[in-house]
Amino acid sequence: MRYRALMKLAKLAKSAISVGLVLLGCLLAAAPAGCGGGGTSGTGNGVASASGSDGTAIPANATFPDTLPSLRLTSTSAGVQQTVPLTVGQAFPPALLQPADGLVGQMSDGSQVPVQVDAKATHADGSIRHALLSTVVPALGPGQALTMQLAKGGRSSAAAAIPGPLLDAGFTASVNILVDGIAYSASADALLRSGGFSTWVAGPQASEWLMSAPLTSAAGTAHPHLQARFSIRHYPAANRARVDVTVENAWAFAPAPRNFTYSVQVLVGGRTVYANPQLVHTHHARWRKTSWWGGEPEIDAAHDAAYLMASRALPRYDPSLQISGAALSALASGWTGPKTEPMGAGQANPSMPDPGGRPDIGLIPGWAVMYLLSADRGARAVTFGTADLAGSWPIHYRDQQTGRPVSLANYPYMTLLGKDTDTVNPATGRAEAFPACGGDCSSPNTPDSPHQPAFSYLPYLLSGDHYHLEELQFWTMFNLFQDNPGFREAGKGLFKPDQVRGQAWSMRTLGEAAWITPDQDPLKLQFAGFLSNNLDWYIANFPANPNANRLAILDTNEYAIEYDGGVGVAPWQDDFFTSAIGRLDELGFVKARPLLSWKATFAVRRMTDPGFCWIFGSNYTLKVRDSASSPLYPSFSEVYRASAPAQAGLPCGGAAMAASLGLQPGEMVGFSATNIGYPSNLQPALAYSVNAGAPDAGSAWDVFMKRQVKPDYSDGPQFAVVPR
């Protein structure tokens, strides 16, 4: 377990880091002193030299879609619907859509609708990367399906609409709870009337307002921990509003945090849309419910998955893969019971540290890839429902000063792993420890980074919902501050102390948060700075280090070579890391390429090195030194002889080797037939190695794809990544 780091708290940082000044300097200067590696210029590998403020660039040799995407709209109603509102998130490739461009939707029935564009994130060239698109479909027949092709036209979105017309129409929404014998409430319509809101979506098709307030008693006393948050999205032409309600127990520094048990009622337009007589709300967690005022539209919007993958917003999954109907049915039928309710874990494993392969581990969880490739509505319910329930884990720390997820840039010495004395910021002399628990702080959900699913990136990409954006940001910050400040180098937020797989998934989450967080959000540049810090550290210690190991393994700490008495590594964990860096590379983070090129060696040479038999490229462990105090082997032939002494003299992949292993000829070790086996874990690493143009990567991919026993990805496609 990574938490054995608790035993090493004596390794404290020797100097303070003035985070605000250092971070700002690293972000604004080309190559400031003390920021680690150099600037963000290209490295001669085809990556464009100019980069955006988030550290991304548009690769000069990359190909992207040159047309706008389409959406498949399907009525889920048995009757005729009029003025059907819709908002989705959409990613765009570079140079295709400019902030001043207007859009229209050309429907397959010959009609045309205006489409409102709320741009959120932009590429390095200033073109739109991610936006929320809103429209109102005039009419849909029973079960009618239409394709809406986006095209340039019309005008860009107008200024924000005021909430007056919605309030004048009689809109109300509130949350009422009874906790510790006292009734508390919060009202969305009261907040709208007071002007206590910010605007998330603005224009003629839709406006959305974000607001929050403490749950307050009739005497005007605010609950010290429980808070209500509302997102109200109004479609004036349809006279409807989506009501998004979240209740949080998440203040980072409120004294005596604990669990609360209460009865709750959510009212919209005077109608109860959710009630629970005894909800146990755990500390630093939150829950969400959405409903509609004026009637819920019955419409399903399916994105063009191939387009999103071609735009590089998502990994490229095997385009020939067909998702199993039986697997989709089982997924949908299993979506029931307590796991789908507040504080439930949804489809994820509530105990993340549990060992073993499972569908929530990967660049994207298996159920989410099933939805992406099938557009199945049941899989959508599981994907978005589990993303809603990402709020159930006790990792949500909101700063009362900013109203945002607590940031390492503001509290460089906060931690979940250490003593209070470890949290004293030398620059201020103040402890940045979170307050001690004030009661029951148990939770049915145990988080960690080594087994952390990508809950929220895909749901935010496809929906544009602010809730999912904040979930992505909460989990990113949790990964940054959970470790002891002395190990992570305080405000630098380095992941190097973690297990290799923990470093992998933390880098994935941080990179995706930096890429898709809106440009105007201060956390965007902070995430970019933390990512740059980590990439600088990896580059300095590996690709730019002449003394780095020749196997290209990630030997960052004692967890990396802890197997077989301290002489073995877990190749599959290392493959997770290579995959995560490949993910950053395809998103355009310039500094990821040299690290990916170096890391590719370990994946590629296990398939191609003449002194190593590729059958063992997916072994659970590989021995990389003679003893825990010995240097690492300089060659793959030595790794092979030490790891497979009984097979080293047999023809690679032949019948004799297969017989000695109890496998079929040409079958790799490590559960080849399962979609969560070690060969499957290797596949994305090899695919990204090909994308990077690593030496012999193409040959390695060919060997890998010609193996005799392969998994069936139709019921679990999370590792079915293929080269671009």
XYZ file of C-alpha atoms in Angstrom:
724
model
C 0.000 0.000 0.000
C 1.215 3.513 -0.834
C 0.210 4.611 2.654
C 3.276 2.970 4.026
C 4.661 6.410 3.378
C 3.246 7.234 6.807
C 6.255 5.469 8.228
C 8.583 7.909 6.518
C 7.318 11.222 7.743
C 10.799 12.120 8.977
C 11.692 12.976 5.381
C 10.570 16.574 5.641
C 11.143 19.342 3.141
C 14.213 21.410 4.102
C 13.105 24.647 2.545
C 9.891 26.562 2.003
C 8.398 27.230 -1.382
C 6.727 30.530 -1.969
C 4.054 28.928 -4.094
C 2.235 31.981 -5.320
C 5.390 33.687 -6.681
C 7.018 30.567 -8.050
C 3.849 29.314 -9.744
C 3.121 32.701 -11.284
C 6.680 33.011 -12.529
C 6.657 29.517 -13.999
C 3.452 30.248 -15.856
C 4.366 33.668 -17.240
C 8.047 33.302 -18.076
C 9.529 31.284 -20.904
C 12.113 29.518 -18.752
C 12.268 31.140 -15.313
C 14.864 30.155 -12.802
C 13.698 27.594 -10.305
C 10.883 26.281 -12.492
C 12.559 23.029 -13.437
C 13.126 22.227 -17.099
C 13.264 24.647 -19.967
C 10.497 26.360 -21.855
C 7.838 24.821 -24.031
C 9.607 24.917 -27.364
C 9.577 21.959 -29.685
C 12.074 19.130 -29.486
C 12.604 18.297 -33.138
C 9.934 15.609 -33.161
C 7.339 17.376 -35.264
C 5.644 19.211 -32.408
C 4.956 22.854 -33.080
C 7.192 25.213 -31.111
C 4.509 27.705 -30.089
C 2.373 26.667 -27.167
C -0.607 27.961 -25.272
C -0.637 29.145 -21.675
C -1.704 25.668 -20.564
C 1.433 24.056 -22.008
C -0.247 22.558 -25.077
C 0.654 23.001 -28.705
C -0.821 21.868 -32.000
C 1.431 19.138 -33.457
C 2.630 20.151 -36.894
C 2.309 16.624 -38.287
C -1.094 15.776 -36.775
C -4.291 15.357 -38.762
C -7.643 16.513 -37.438
C -11.218 16.533 -38.760
C -11.772 19.444 -41.136
C -15.563 19.458 -40.823
C -17.876 20.278 -37.946
C -19.418 17.392 -35.971
C -22.970 16.104 -35.916
C -25.278 14.867 -33.168
C -27.872 12.114 -33.341
C -31.084 13.270 -31.634
C -33.719 10.714 -30.706
C -37.080 11.255 -29.041
C -37.601 8.887 -26.122
C -41.285 9.840 -25.867
C -44.318 7.912 -27.077
C -45.998 11.192 -27.963
C -45.332 14.320 -29.993
C -43.067 16.883 -28.299
C -42.953 20.610 -29.011
C -40.092 23.075 -28.357
C -37.655 20.469 -27.028
C -34.640 22.069 -25.282
C -31.137 20.605 -25.437
C -27.653 21.507 -24.207
C -24.546 19.376 -24.746
C -20.802 19.728 -24.443
C -18.729 19.380 -27.610
C -15.001 19.250 -28.343
C -13.600 20.740 -31.539
C -10.228 20.205 -33.215
C -7.829 23.121 -33.630
C -8.444 25.888 -36.197
C -11.998 24.775 -36.985
C -14.286 27.013 -34.918
C -13.412 30.542 -33.859
C -14.957 32.312 -30.846
C -16.737 34.791 -33.146
C -18.326 32.061 -35.285
C -22.041 31.356 -35.043
C -23.520 27.889 -35.544
C -26.722 26.454 -36.916
C -27.987 22.895 -36.823
C -28.979 21.457 -40.182
C -31.494 18.719 -39.440
C -31.822 15.603 -41.536
C -35.494 16.447 -42.155
C -34.428 19.616 -43.990
C -35.133 22.084 -41.199
C -32.591 24.308 -39.497
C -32.259 25.482 -35.894
C -30.028 28.145 -34.323
C -27.340 26.811 -32.012
C -25.983 28.873 -29.148
C -22.246 28.503 -28.510
C -20.807 29.098 -25.039
C -17.071 28.684 -25.540
C -15.220 27.421 -22.474
C -11.707 26.338 -23.455
C -9.545 27.259 -26.451
C -6.585 25.768 -28.284
C -3.159 27.379 -28.498
C -4.214 29.101 -31.757
C -7.256 30.690 -30.098
C -9.825 28.417 -31.756
C -12.508 26.774 -29.624
C -11.482 23.520 -27.926
C -14.610 22.864 -25.834
C -17.990 24.573 -25.752
C -21.534 24.146 -24.555
C -24.063 24.034 -27.399
C -27.721 24.885 -26.760
C -30.735 24.724 -29.048
C -34.468 24.128 -29.052
C -35.836 21.551 -31.495
C -39.253 22.796 -32.713
C -40.918 19.375 -32.732
C -40.176 15.672 -32.388
C -42.511 12.841 -33.246
C -42.839 9.659 -31.191
C -39.459 7.916 -31.226
C -38.295 10.189 -34.050
C -34.557 10.258 -34.779
C -32.810 13.155 -36.477
C -29.222 13.935 -37.312
C -28.193 17.500 -36.533
C -25.185 18.528 -38.585
C -23.452 21.599 -37.224
C -22.591 24.313 -39.724
C -21.317 27.853 -39.484
C -24.009 30.485 -39.719
C -26.063 32.932 -37.745
C -24.477 35.040 -35.057
C -22.420 34.239 -32.005
C -24.220 34.042 -28.672
C -25.851 37.154 -27.252
C -25.369 38.628 -23.810
C -26.680 36.863 -20.734
C -30.397 36.836 -20.140
C -31.618 37.950 -16.733
C -33.593 35.526 -14.534
C -36.536 37.921 -14.239
C -38.751 36.205 -16.824
C -38.204 32.815 -15.183
C -39.118 34.205 -11.775
C -42.102 36.046 -13.194
C -43.344 32.735 -14.590
C -43.521 31.350 -11.049
C -40.267 29.383 -10.818
C -39.350 28.065 -7.374
C -36.830 25.486 -6.142
C -35.603 24.747 -2.656
C -33.891 22.222 -0.387
C -35.216 21.515 3.109
C -33.469 19.349 5.691
C -34.036 18.404 9.308
C -30.755 17.694 11.083
C -30.048 17.431 14.812
C -33.663 18.486 15.448
C -33.377 21.784 13.549
C -34.949 22.583 10.171
C -32.751 24.281 7.574
C -33.468 25.375 4.013
C -32.025 27.088 0.942
C -33.983 28.619 -1.942
C -32.786 28.920 -5.537
C -35.447 31.469 -6.479
C -34.496 33.647 -3.502
C -30.867 33.590 -4.621
C -31.892 34.524 -8.169
C -33.932 37.456 -6.863
C -31.035 38.673 -4.746
C -28.598 38.563 -7.645
C -26.425 36.082 -5.788
C -25.383 34.086 -8.838
C -22.763 33.732 -11.548
C -23.491 32.916 -15.181
C -22.407 29.636 -16.787
C -24.446 29.728 -20.029
C -25.702 32.919 -21.666
C -27.661 33.592 -24.819
C -31.000 33.531 -26.609
C -31.451 29.748 -26.469
C -30.491 29.148 -22.860
C -29.089 30.842 -19.778
C -27.701 29.042 -16.754
C -26.963 30.533 -13.362
C -24.780 29.045 -10.629
C -25.397 29.872 -6.994
C -24.735 28.554 -3.513
C -25.868 29.244 0.018
C -25.581 27.668 3.443
C -28.613 25.764 4.624
C -30.163 28.225 7.069
C -32.624 27.842 9.947
C -35.767 29.916 10.413
C -33.810 31.950 12.965
C -31.265 32.814 10.285
C -28.533 30.532 11.587
C -26.400 28.964 8.887
C -25.409 25.338 9.277
C -21.623 25.268 9.781
C -21.019 22.444 7.310
C -24.005 21.772 5.039
C -24.413 23.906 1.947
C -26.757 23.862 -1.059
C -25.586 24.599 -4.583
C -27.910 25.190 -7.534
C -27.436 25.313 -11.313
C -30.589 26.646 -12.983
C -30.662 26.423 -16.802
C -33.548 28.317 -18.400
C -34.827 27.855 -21.969
C -37.131 30.876 -22.518
C -38.633 29.655 -25.813
C -39.676 26.387 -24.174
C -40.581 27.965 -20.812
C -38.659 25.188 -19.079
C -35.742 25.072 -16.686
C -33.403 22.322 -15.614
C -32.840 22.371 -11.875
C -29.531 20.943 -10.676
C -29.287 20.629 -6.884
C -26.192 19.608 -4.935
C -25.877 19.358 -1.164
C -22.337 19.470 0.193
C -20.589 18.621 3.442
C -17.292 19.822 2.071
C -15.783 22.883 3.757
C -12.024 22.363 3.901
C -11.267 24.264 7.101
C -14.576 24.366 9.008
C -13.954 23.101 12.571
C -15.005 19.616 13.648
C -16.116 18.056 10.358
C -18.238 14.929 10.697
C -21.002 12.876 9.161
C -24.580 14.107 9.415
C -27.813 12.133 9.272
C -30.851 14.107 8.171
C -34.162 13.993 6.381
C -34.227 15.916 3.123
C -36.792 17.157 0.630
C -36.061 18.848 -2.698
C -38.946 20.915 -4.084
C -39.270 22.272 -7.633
C -42.322 24.329 -8.452
C -43.858 23.194 -5.187
C -43.501 19.536 -6.156
C -41.287 17.068 -4.283
C -38.699 15.733 -6.735
C -36.510 13.955 -4.170
C -36.946 12.940 -0.556
C -35.027 10.779 1.874
C -36.103 10.381 5.513
C -32.656 9.333 6.761
C -29.765 10.271 4.521
C -26.328 9.653 6.000
C -24.139 12.365 4.511
C -20.470 11.554 5.064
C -17.789 14.150 5.605
C -16.206 15.913 2.635
C -18.713 14.380 0.261
C -21.649 15.689 -1.757
C -24.710 14.431 -3.628
C -26.594 15.660 -6.666
C -30.121 15.469 -8.071
C -31.442 16.998 -11.308
C -35.062 17.623 -12.281
C -37.108 19.950 -14.487
C -39.468 22.844 -13.981
C -42.058 23.006 -16.757
C -41.660 19.385 -17.867
C -38.627 17.250 -18.671
C -37.783 16.929 -22.386
C -37.591 13.333 -23.544
C -34.651 13.429 -25.904
C -31.401 11.509 -26.235
C -28.378 13.202 -27.818
C -25.593 10.895 -29.042
C -22.225 12.357 -29.969
C -20.121 11.204 -32.894
C -17.561 9.116 -31.023
C -15.288 8.737 -34.049
C -15.173 12.515 -34.380
C -14.264 13.029 -30.727
C -11.498 10.450 -30.971
C -10.172 11.964 -34.205
C -10.120 15.377 -32.546
C -7.850 13.844 -29.865
C -10.212 14.847 -27.078
C -10.451 11.093 -26.387
C -8.134 8.111 -26.882
C -8.578 6.202 -30.125
C -10.436 3.001 -29.344
C -10.606 0.205 -31.904
C -13.096 1.501 -34.514
C -14.042 -2.038 -35.536
C -15.150 -2.998 -32.040
C -18.824 -3.842 -31.527
C -20.055 -3.686 -27.942
C -21.892 -6.806 -26.768
C -25.650 -6.402 -26.508
C -25.722 -8.870 -23.637
C -23.082 -6.864 -21.779
C -25.055 -3.655 -22.310
C -28.229 -5.302 -21.039
C -26.448 -6.594 -17.951
C -24.974 -3.160 -17.305
C -28.385 -1.486 -17.481
C -30.246 -4.113 -15.460
C -27.651 -3.907 -12.690
C -28.120 -0.164 -12.297
C -30.382 -0.289 -9.271
C -30.376 -0.345 -5.505
C -28.403 1.515 -2.819
C -25.306 1.899 -4.993
C -27.247 4.374 -7.166
C -28.348 6.563 -4.233
C -26.469 9.392 -2.476
C -23.247 8.140 -0.872
C -23.381 5.081 -3.138
C -20.433 4.246 -5.393
C -22.369 3.551 -8.567
C -20.527 1.171 -10.862
C -17.187 1.859 -9.207
C -15.589 -0.210 -6.459
C -16.314 1.636 -3.180
C -12.960 0.466 -1.822
C -10.476 1.729 -4.367
C -7.413 0.116 -2.736
C -8.832 -3.380 -3.273
C -6.519 -5.478 -5.472
C -7.385 -7.086 -8.784
C -8.405 -6.006 -12.244
C -11.795 -4.397 -12.695
C -13.610 -2.163 -15.178
C -13.029 1.116 -13.350
C -9.266 0.954 -13.958
C -7.986 2.431 -17.206
C -7.715 5.729 -19.038
C -11.533 5.704 -19.125
C -13.679 3.189 -17.166
C -14.988 0.212 -19.083
C -18.642 1.195 -18.714
C -17.899 4.690 -20.060
C -16.089 3.318 -23.123
C -19.041 0.968 -23.671
C -21.314 4.012 -23.783
C -18.925 5.973 -25.986
C -18.748 3.220 -28.603
C -22.391 2.148 -28.473
C -24.396 5.284 -27.566
C -26.566 2.885 -25.565
C -28.964 4.702 -23.224
C -28.545 2.194 -20.420
C -24.777 2.584 -20.561
C -25.278 6.348 -20.553
C -27.329 6.119 -17.348
C -24.536 4.118 -15.701
C -21.786 6.434 -16.970
C -23.427 9.684 -15.937
C -24.955 8.185 -12.793
C -21.570 6.941 -11.573
C -20.087 10.347 -12.396
C -22.777 11.987 -10.248
C -21.858 9.591 -7.449
C -18.183 10.532 -7.655
C -19.288 13.040 -5.041
C -19.731 10.191 -2.537
C -16.031 9.821 -1.698
C -14.549 11.920 1.137
C -12.157 13.875 -1.090
C -14.147 17.106 -1.536
C -12.436 20.023 0.174
C -13.904 23.418 -0.735
C -12.181 26.631 0.307
C -14.576 28.949 2.121
C -12.449 31.921 1.088
C -12.682 31.301 -2.653
C -15.744 29.070 -2.941
C -13.673 26.762 -5.154
C -11.984 23.406 -4.638
C -9.142 24.027 -2.214
C -5.895 24.653 -4.070
C -2.322 23.666 -3.389
C -1.347 27.058 -4.774
C -2.977 28.662 -1.729
C -2.110 26.027 0.886
C 1.150 24.334 -0.189
C 1.482 22.432 3.087
C -2.018 20.964 3.473
C -2.087 17.174 3.444
C -4.013 14.045 4.341
C -0.812 12.134 5.084
C 1.201 13.528 7.921
C 1.304 15.206 11.304
C 0.088 18.717 12.012
C 3.697 19.840 12.291
C 4.234 18.749 8.695
C 1.661 21.301 7.582
C 3.364 24.421 8.947
C 4.112 26.787 6.094
C 7.552 28.303 6.807
C 6.669 31.386 4.791
C 3.726 32.253 7.036
C 4.407 30.284 10.202
C 0.863 28.950 10.040
C -0.289 25.345 9.995
C -2.350 24.402 6.953
C -3.744 21.220 8.469
C -7.365 20.298 7.978
C -9.383 20.389 11.223
C -9.651 17.201 13.243
C -12.796 15.114 12.988
C -15.552 16.196 15.343
C -17.509 12.957 15.537
C -18.236 10.043 13.230
C -16.012 10.418 10.172
C -16.385 6.913 8.781
C -17.222 6.400 5.124
C -18.307 3.394 3.074
C -16.093 4.701 0.269
C -12.292 4.604 0.435
C -10.408 6.665 -2.147
C -6.873 6.335 -3.404
C -4.918 7.322 -6.488
C -3.440 3.942 -7.569
C -6.920 2.608 -8.440
C -8.722 5.847 -9.207
C -11.281 5.833 -12.019
C -11.638 8.712 -14.469
C -15.113 9.570 -13.212
C -15.782 12.984 -14.656
C -13.734 13.957 -17.698
C -15.932 12.206 -20.284
C -19.236 13.287 -18.656
C -18.069 16.914 -18.573
C -16.789 16.710 -22.143
C -20.186 15.466 -23.356
C -22.522 17.449 -21.089
C -20.730 20.643 -20.111
C -22.318 20.338 -16.667
C -20.554 22.458 -14.070
C -20.982 19.692 -11.494
C -18.831 17.317 -13.539
C -16.195 20.007 -14.089
C -15.915 20.549 -10.351
C -15.732 16.807 -9.714
C -12.778 16.632 -12.100
C -11.173 19.532 -10.244
C -11.872 18.102 -6.779
C -10.266 14.765 -7.656
C -7.306 16.506 -9.283
C -6.654 18.561 -6.170
C -7.081 15.522 -3.917
C -4.333 13.747 -5.852
C -2.097 16.798 -5.464
C -2.493 17.406 -1.734
C -3.027 13.890 -0.334
C 0.670 13.103 0.041
C 2.993 14.459 2.691
C 4.363 17.916 1.779
C 7.926 16.744 2.294
C 7.523 13.951 -0.252
C 5.674 15.950 -2.939
C 7.975 18.990 -2.483
C 5.163 21.031 -0.961
C 3.568 23.376 -3.483
C 5.183 21.715 -6.497
C 2.636 18.925 -6.164
C 4.928 16.156 -7.416
C 3.476 12.663 -7.741
C 6.842 10.898 -7.507
C 6.260 9.433 -3.987
C 3.219 7.452 -5.119
C 2.974 3.942 -6.503
C 3.732 3.866 -10.224
C 0.066 3.270 -11.034
C -0.878 6.128 -8.710
C 1.493 8.402 -10.596
C -0.121 7.219 -13.823
C -3.724 7.964 -12.953
C -2.837 11.210 -11.166
C -1.002 12.447 -14.267
C -3.959 11.424 -16.454
C -6.449 13.284 -14.272
C -4.266 16.376 -13.892
C -3.620 16.583 -17.639
C -7.281 16.251 -18.558
C -8.232 18.862 -15.950
C -5.635 21.285 -17.321
C -6.796 20.645 -20.897
C -10.546 21.076 -20.443
C -10.929 23.498 -17.525
C -12.336 26.769 -18.926
C -9.826 29.437 -19.858
C -11.329 31.960 -17.436
C -11.078 29.606 -14.455
C -8.009 30.423 -12.302
C -7.533 26.710 -11.643
C -6.632 26.135 -15.301
C -3.226 27.801 -15.099
C -2.643 26.281 -11.685
C -3.267 22.793 -13.080
C -0.980 23.584 -16.007
C 1.705 24.682 -13.565
C 1.440 21.520 -11.456
C 1.557 19.396 -14.606
C 4.608 21.280 -15.822
C 6.296 20.737 -12.447
C 5.745 16.994 -12.695
C 6.826 16.701 -16.318
C 9.944 18.769 -15.575
C 10.834 16.397 -12.744
C 10.338 13.274 -14.858
C 12.285 14.726 -17.778
C 15.178 15.816 -15.571
C 15.397 12.405 -13.908
C 14.867 10.227 -16.965
C 15.148 11.440 -20.613
C 17.575 14.247 -19.742
C 19.514 12.174 -17.220
C 22.563 10.409 -18.713
C 22.603 8.071 -15.728
C 18.961 7.014 -16.029
C 18.371 3.273 -16.202
C 18.650 1.725 -19.674
C 15.452 -0.285 -19.293
C 13.332 2.894 -19.275
C 11.403 1.824 -16.199
C 10.013 4.298 -13.713
C 12.231 3.670 -10.684
C 11.064 6.757 -8.804
C 10.803 5.238 -5.333
C 10.814 2.002 -3.332
C 7.310 1.127 -4.548
C 8.524 0.871 -8.136
C 10.855 -2.088 -7.460
C 9.179 -3.723 -4.467
C 8.311 -7.121 -5.946
C 10.148 -10.401 -5.409
C 12.057 -9.088 -2.426
C 12.926 -5.728 -3.914
C 14.273 -6.940 -7.263
C 11.166 -6.898 -9.450
C 8.912 -4.363 -11.141
C 5.297 -4.699 -12.221
C 5.346 -4.073 -15.986
C 1.598 -3.486 -16.051
C 1.913 -0.580 -13.607
C 4.668 0.891 -15.740
C 2.435 0.435 -18.793
C -0.300 2.421 -17.055
C 2.178 5.281 -16.656
C 3.310 5.115 -20.273
C -0.354 5.149 -21.341
C -1.053 8.194 -19.184
C 1.897 10.087 -20.663
C 0.721 9.053 -24.128
C -2.656 10.519 -23.234
C -0.994 13.822 -22.321
C 0.947 13.736 -25.571
C -2.173 13.315 -27.703
C -3.814 16.210 -25.847
C -0.902 18.336 -27.029
C 1.150 18.852 -23.876
C 4.559 19.555 -25.374
C 6.641 18.326 -22.462
C 4.984 14.911 -22.550
C 6.636 13.886 -25.848
C 10.246 13.461 -24.671
C 9.041 11.520 -21.645
C 6.788 9.312 -23.775
C 9.598 8.674 -26.260
C 11.858 7.546 -23.425
C 9.192 5.464 -21.672
C 8.217 3.717 -24.909
C 11.468 1.787 -24.771
C 10.244 -0.441 -21.941
C 7.021 -1.378 -23.735
C 8.569 -1.751 -27.183
C 11.695 -3.697 -26.254
C 9.672 -6.308 -24.358
C 8.171 -7.180 -27.737
C 11.185 -6.729 -30.014
C 14.487 -7.088 -28.162
C 16.357 -10.113 -29.573
C 17.458 -11.100 -26.084
C 13.923 -11.033 -24.657
C 11.006 -13.280 -25.577
C 7.852 -11.253 -26.161
C 5.753 -14.030 -24.613
C 6.983 -12.709 -21.234
C 6.397 -9.039 -22.050
C 3.221 -9.211 -19.990
C 4.539 -11.100 -16.995
C 3.139 -10.002 -13.617
C 6.651 -9.086 -12.490
C 10.032 -8.819 -14.143
C 13.291 -9.021 -12.229
C 15.483 -6.029 -12.976
C 18.410 -6.545 -10.565
C 20.138 -9.281 -8.581
C 19.346 -7.896 -5.138
C 17.659 -4.924 -3.536
C 21.036 -3.207 -3.284
C 22.299 -4.139 -6.762
C 22.289 -1.848 -9.799
C 19.623 -2.365 -12.437
C 20.385 -4.668 -15.335
C 21.652 -2.806 -18.392
C 19.969 -5.087 -20.941
C 16.673 -6.822 -21.611
C 18.437 -10.126 -22.114
C 19.529 -10.046 -18.478
C 15.981 -9.200 -17.397
C 14.695 -12.169 -19.400
C 17.197 -14.688 -18.078
C 16.500 -13.634 -14.488
C 12.742 -13.547 -14.889
C 12.206 -16.738 -16.900
C 15.172 -19.033 -16.183
C 13.242 -22.189 -17.052
C 12.218 -20.883 -20.483
C 15.214 -18.752 -21.440
C 16.765 -21.581 -23.483
C 13.574 -22.494 -25.366
C 12.538 -21.130 -28.773
C 10.459 -17.990 -28.178
C 6.769 -18.639 -28.729
C 7.256 -22.254 -29.735
C 5.453 -25.397 -28.680
C 8.068 -26.316 -26.066
C 7.748 -22.939 -24.371
C 3.950 -23.109 -24.482
C 4.002 -26.565 -22.934
C 6.310 -25.463 -20.140
C 3.938 -22.580 -19.325
C 0.675 -24.431 -19.820
C -0.338 -22.012 -22.572
C -1.199 -22.223 -26.244
C 1.620 -21.620 -28.743
C 1.960 -17.879 -29.302
C 0.001 -16.989 -26.151
C 1.420 -14.293 -23.899
C 1.569 -14.867 -20.170
C -0.655 -12.912 -17.791
C -4.254 -13.862 -18.632
C -4.209 -13.185 -22.360
C -7.847 -14.136 -22.903
C -9.275 -11.579 -20.468
C -9.866 -7.925 -21.247
C -8.250 -6.912 -17.945
C -5.204 -9.186 -18.250
C -1.634 -7.933 -18.375
C -1.384 -8.090 -22.184
C -4.458 -5.853 -22.290
C -2.752 -3.440 -19.881
C 0.182 -3.315 -22.299
C -1.904 -2.459 -25.362
C -2.425 1.301 -24.787
C 1.268 1.744 -23.956
C 2.239 0.151 -27.269
C -0.369 2.169 -29.169
C 0.926 5.453 -27.762
C 4.499 4.350 -28.489
C 3.507 4.015 -32.138
C 1.887 7.458 -32.030
C 5.141 8.914 -30.705
C 7.149 7.342 -33.517
C 9.351 5.491 -31.027
C 12.023 3.258 -32.590
C 10.681 -0.206 -33.475
C 7.237 0.682 -32.098
C 5.575 -0.361 -35.335
C 7.285 -3.740 -35.213
C 6.325 -4.179 -31.584
C 2.686 -3.442 -32.436
C 2.783 -5.969 -35.257
C 4.155 -8.684 -32.969
C 1.555 -7.843 -30.350
C -1.378 -7.944 -32.767
C -0.251 -11.255 -34.320
C -0.318 -13.119 -31.006
C -2.561 -16.156 -31.054
C -4.739 -15.526 -27.999
C -6.494 -12.161 -27.667
C -9.207 -10.878 -25.348
C -12.796 -10.141 -26.242
C -13.125 -6.406 -25.717
C -16.822 -6.344 -26.608
C -17.842 -6.477 -22.944
C -14.954 -4.485 -21.480
C -13.181 -2.168 -23.952
C -11.205 0.070 -21.576
C -7.845 -1.173 -22.913
C -8.837 -1.432 -26.599
C -6.721 1.603 -27.555
C -5.122 1.482 -31.014
C -2.584 3.745 -32.751
C -3.714 6.847 -34.585
